[in-house]
CSV table of C-alpha atoms in Angstrom, one decimal:
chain,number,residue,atom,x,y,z
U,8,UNK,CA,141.0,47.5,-41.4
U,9,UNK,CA,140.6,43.8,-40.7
U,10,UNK,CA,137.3,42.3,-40.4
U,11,UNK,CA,136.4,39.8,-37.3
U,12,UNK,CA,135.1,36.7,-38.2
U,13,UNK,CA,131.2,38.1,-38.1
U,14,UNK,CA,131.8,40.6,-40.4
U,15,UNK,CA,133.7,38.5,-42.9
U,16,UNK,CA,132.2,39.0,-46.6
U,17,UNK,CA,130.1,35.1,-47.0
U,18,UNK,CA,132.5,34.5,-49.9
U,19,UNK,CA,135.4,34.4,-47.5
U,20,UNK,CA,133.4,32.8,-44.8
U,21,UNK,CA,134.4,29.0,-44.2
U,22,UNK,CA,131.5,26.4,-44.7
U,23,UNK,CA,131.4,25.6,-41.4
U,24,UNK,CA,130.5,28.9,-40.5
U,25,UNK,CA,128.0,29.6,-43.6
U,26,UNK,CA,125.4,26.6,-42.3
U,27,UNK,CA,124.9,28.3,-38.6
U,28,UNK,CA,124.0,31.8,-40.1
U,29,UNK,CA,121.9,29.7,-42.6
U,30,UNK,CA,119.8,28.6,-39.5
U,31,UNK,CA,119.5,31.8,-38.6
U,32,UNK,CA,118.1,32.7,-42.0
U,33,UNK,CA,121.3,34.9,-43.3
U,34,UNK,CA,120.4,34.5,-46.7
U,35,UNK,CA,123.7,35.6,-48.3
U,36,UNK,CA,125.6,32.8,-46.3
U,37,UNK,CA,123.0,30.5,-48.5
U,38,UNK,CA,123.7,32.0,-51.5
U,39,UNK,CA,127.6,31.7,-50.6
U,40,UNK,CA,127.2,28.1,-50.4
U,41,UNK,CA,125.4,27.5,-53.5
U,42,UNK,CA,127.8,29.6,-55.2
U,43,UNK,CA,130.7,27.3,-53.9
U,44,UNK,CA,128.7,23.9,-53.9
U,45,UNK,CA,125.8,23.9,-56.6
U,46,UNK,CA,128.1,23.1,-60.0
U,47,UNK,CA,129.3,20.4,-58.4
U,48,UNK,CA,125.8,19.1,-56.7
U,49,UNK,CA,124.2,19.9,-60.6
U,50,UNK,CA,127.4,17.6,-62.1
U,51,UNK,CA,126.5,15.0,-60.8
U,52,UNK,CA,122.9,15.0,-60.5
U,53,UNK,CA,122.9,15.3,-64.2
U,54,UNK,CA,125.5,12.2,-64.0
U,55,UNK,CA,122.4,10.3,-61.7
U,56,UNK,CA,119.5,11.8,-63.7
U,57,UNK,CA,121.2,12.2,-67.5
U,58,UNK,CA,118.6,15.0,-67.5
U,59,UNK,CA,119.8,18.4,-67.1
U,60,UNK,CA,116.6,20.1,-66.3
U,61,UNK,CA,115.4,17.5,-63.8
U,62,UNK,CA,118.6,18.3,-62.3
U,63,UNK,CA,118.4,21.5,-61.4
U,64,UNK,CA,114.9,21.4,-59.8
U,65,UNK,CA,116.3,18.6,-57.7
U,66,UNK,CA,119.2,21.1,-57.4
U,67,UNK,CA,116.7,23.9,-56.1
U,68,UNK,CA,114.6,21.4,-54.1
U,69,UNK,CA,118.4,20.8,-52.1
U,70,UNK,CA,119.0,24.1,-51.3
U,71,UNK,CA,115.7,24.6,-50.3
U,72,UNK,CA,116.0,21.5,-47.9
U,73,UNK,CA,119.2,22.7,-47.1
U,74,UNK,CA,117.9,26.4,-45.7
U,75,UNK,CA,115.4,24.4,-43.8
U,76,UNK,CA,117.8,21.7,-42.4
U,77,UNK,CA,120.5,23.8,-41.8
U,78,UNK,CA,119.9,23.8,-37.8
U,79,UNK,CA,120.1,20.2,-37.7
U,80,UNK,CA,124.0,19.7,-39.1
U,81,UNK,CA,126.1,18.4,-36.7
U,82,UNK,CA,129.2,18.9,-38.5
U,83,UNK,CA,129.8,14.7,-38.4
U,84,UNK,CA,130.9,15.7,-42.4
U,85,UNK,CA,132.2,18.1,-44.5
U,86,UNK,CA,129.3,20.5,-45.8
U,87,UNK,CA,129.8,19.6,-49.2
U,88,UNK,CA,129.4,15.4,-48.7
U,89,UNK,CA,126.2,17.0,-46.2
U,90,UNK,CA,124.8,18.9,-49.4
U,91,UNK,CA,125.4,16.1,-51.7
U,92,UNK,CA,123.7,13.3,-49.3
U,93,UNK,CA,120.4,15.7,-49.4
U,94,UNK,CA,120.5,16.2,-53.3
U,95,UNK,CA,120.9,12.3,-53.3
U,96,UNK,CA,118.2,12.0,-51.3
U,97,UNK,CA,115.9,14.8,-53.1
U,98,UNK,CA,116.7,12.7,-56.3
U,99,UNK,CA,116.3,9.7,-55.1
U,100,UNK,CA,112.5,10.8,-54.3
U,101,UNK,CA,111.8,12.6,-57.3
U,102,UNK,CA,112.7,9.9,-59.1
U,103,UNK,CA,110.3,7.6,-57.0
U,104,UNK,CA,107.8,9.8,-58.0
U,105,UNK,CA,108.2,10.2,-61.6
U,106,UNK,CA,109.0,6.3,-62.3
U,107,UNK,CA,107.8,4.2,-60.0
U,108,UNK,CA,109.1,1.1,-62.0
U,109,UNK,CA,113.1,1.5,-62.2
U,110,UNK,CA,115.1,-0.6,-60.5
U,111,UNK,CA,118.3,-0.6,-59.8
U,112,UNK,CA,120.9,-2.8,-61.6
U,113,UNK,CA,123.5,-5.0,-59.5
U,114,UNK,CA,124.6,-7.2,-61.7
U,115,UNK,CA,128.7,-6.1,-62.1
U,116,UNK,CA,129.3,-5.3,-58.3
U,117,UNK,CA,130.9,-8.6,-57.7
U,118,UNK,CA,132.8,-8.5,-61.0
U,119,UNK,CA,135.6,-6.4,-60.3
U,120,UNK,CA,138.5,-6.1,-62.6
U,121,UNK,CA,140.7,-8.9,-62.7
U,122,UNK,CA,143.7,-7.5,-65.1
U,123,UNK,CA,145.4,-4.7,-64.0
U,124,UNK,CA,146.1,-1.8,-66.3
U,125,UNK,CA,143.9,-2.0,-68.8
U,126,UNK,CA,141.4,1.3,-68.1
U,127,UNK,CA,144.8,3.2,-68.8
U,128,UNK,CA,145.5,2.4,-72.2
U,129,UNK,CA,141.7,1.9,-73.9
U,130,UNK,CA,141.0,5.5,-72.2
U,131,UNK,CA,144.2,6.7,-73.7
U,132,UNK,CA,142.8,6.0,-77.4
U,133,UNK,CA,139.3,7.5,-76.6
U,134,UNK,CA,138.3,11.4,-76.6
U,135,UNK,CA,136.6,12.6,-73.3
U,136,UNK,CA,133.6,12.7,-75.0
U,137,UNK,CA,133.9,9.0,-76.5
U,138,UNK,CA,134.1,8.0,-72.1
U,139,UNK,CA,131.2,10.2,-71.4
U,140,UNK,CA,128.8,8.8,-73.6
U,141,UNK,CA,129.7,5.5,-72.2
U,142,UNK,CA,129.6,6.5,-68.5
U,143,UNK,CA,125.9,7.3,-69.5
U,144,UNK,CA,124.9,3.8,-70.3
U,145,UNK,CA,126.7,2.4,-67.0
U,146,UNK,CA,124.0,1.4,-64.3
U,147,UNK,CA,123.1,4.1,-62.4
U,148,UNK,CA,124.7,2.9,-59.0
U,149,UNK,CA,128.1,2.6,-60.9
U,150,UNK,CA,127.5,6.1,-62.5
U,151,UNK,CA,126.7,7.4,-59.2
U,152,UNK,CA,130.2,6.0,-57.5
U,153,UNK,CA,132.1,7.6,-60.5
U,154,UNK,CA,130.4,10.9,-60.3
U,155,UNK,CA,130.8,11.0,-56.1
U,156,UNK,CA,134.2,9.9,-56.2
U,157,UNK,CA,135.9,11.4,-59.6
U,158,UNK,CA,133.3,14.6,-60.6
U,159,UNK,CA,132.7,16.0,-57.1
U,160,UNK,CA,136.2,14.3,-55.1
U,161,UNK,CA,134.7,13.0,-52.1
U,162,UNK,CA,137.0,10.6,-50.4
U,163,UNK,CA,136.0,6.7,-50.3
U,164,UNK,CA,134.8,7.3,-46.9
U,165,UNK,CA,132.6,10.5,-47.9
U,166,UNK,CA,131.2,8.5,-50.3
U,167,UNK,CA,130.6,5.8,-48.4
U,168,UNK,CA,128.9,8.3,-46.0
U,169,UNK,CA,126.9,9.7,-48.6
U,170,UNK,CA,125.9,6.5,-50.0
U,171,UNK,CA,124.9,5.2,-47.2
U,172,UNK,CA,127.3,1.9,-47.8
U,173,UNK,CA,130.3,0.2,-46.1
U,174,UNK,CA,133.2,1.4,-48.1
U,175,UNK,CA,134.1,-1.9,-48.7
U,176,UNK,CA,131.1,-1.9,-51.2
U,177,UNK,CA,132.3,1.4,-52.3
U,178,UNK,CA,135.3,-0.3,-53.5
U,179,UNK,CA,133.9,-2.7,-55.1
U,180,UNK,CA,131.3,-0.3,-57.1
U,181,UNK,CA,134.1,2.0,-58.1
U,182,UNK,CA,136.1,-1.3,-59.6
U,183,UNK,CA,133.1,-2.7,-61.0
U,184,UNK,CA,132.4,0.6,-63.0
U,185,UNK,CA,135.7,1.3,-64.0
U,186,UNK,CA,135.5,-2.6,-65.5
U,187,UNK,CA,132.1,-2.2,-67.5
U,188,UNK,CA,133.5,1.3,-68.6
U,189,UNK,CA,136.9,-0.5,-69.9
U,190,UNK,CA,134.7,-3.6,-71.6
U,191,UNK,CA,132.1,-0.8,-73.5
U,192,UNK,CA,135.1,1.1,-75.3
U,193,UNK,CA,136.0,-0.1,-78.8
U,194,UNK,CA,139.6,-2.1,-78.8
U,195,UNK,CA,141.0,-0.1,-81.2
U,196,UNK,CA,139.5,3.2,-79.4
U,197,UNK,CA,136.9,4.4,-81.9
U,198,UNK,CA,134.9,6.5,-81.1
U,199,UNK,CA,131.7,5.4,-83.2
């Protein structure tokens, strides 16, 4: 027996479908999209917050804002880039709220990399671990553009929606951050 599309499990329901019966308050087509979309949302809030606990309230306070919101998607996105624009968004204000006094850092956005080939070889000497410690202590705008574009695989554009940027400036984050990240590992790729 073959089930219509209504009576599809949520697991094999498309994401598209998942956000209407989310408006109509089918609460196992939310938890189908959390289980599809929250590791990756979490990733890379922890990437914006470094804070794994902040994360996942900001996490919750997402999905919470997504079973409220969920009437108002107009499917201009994919769900996923829709999802990670709110948890930016929920961050964004919890961080407001809990330190009023950060600001963002723009200083290597029009310092690009001028060399070509360079992030190759220092990030073959280094462990995985050695390049996440040092994505850490990028600026949080060029962490952000890492996390959106290598951790959850949104396109430039998708980013650039998310971001709320031209992708032009997209481009120019992503090479900006992939520049500081080459100049903070070691020459000789220790780890220390």
């Amino acid at each position: 027996m073959t089930l219509g599309p209504s009576q599809a499990e949520p697991s094999e329901r498309d994401d598209r479908e998942l956000v209407p019966a989310i408006a109509r308050g089918d609460r196992a087509a939310l938890v189908a999209l959390y289980e599809r979309h929250a590791g990756t949302v979490l990733s890379h809030l922890v990437l914006l917050t470094g804070d794994h606990g902040f994360s996942e309230e900001i996490l919750q306070d997402t999905m919470l804002a997504v079973w409220r919101g969920a009437g108002r998607f107009r499917g201009e996105s994919s769900v996923r880039s829709w999802i990670i624009a709110i948890a930016r968004r929920q961050c964004r204000d919890r961080q407001r709220r809990r330190s009023p006094g950060l600001v963002a850092q723009e200083a290597l956005t029009d310092r690009p990399a001028t060399e070509p080939g360079p992030e190759e070889r220092a990030l073959d000497r280094v462990s995985a671990q050695a390049v996440m410690d040092r994505i850490k202590d990028l600026a949080p705008h060029h962490r952000e553009v890492l996390g959106l574009v290598f951790g959850t695989g949104l396109s430039l554009a998708e980013t650039a929606e998310v971001l709320e940027i031209p992708v032009g400036t997209v481009k120019s984050r992503l090479s900006a951050a992939r520049a500081a990240l080459i100049r903070s590992i070691p020459e000789r790729g220790r780890t220390s």
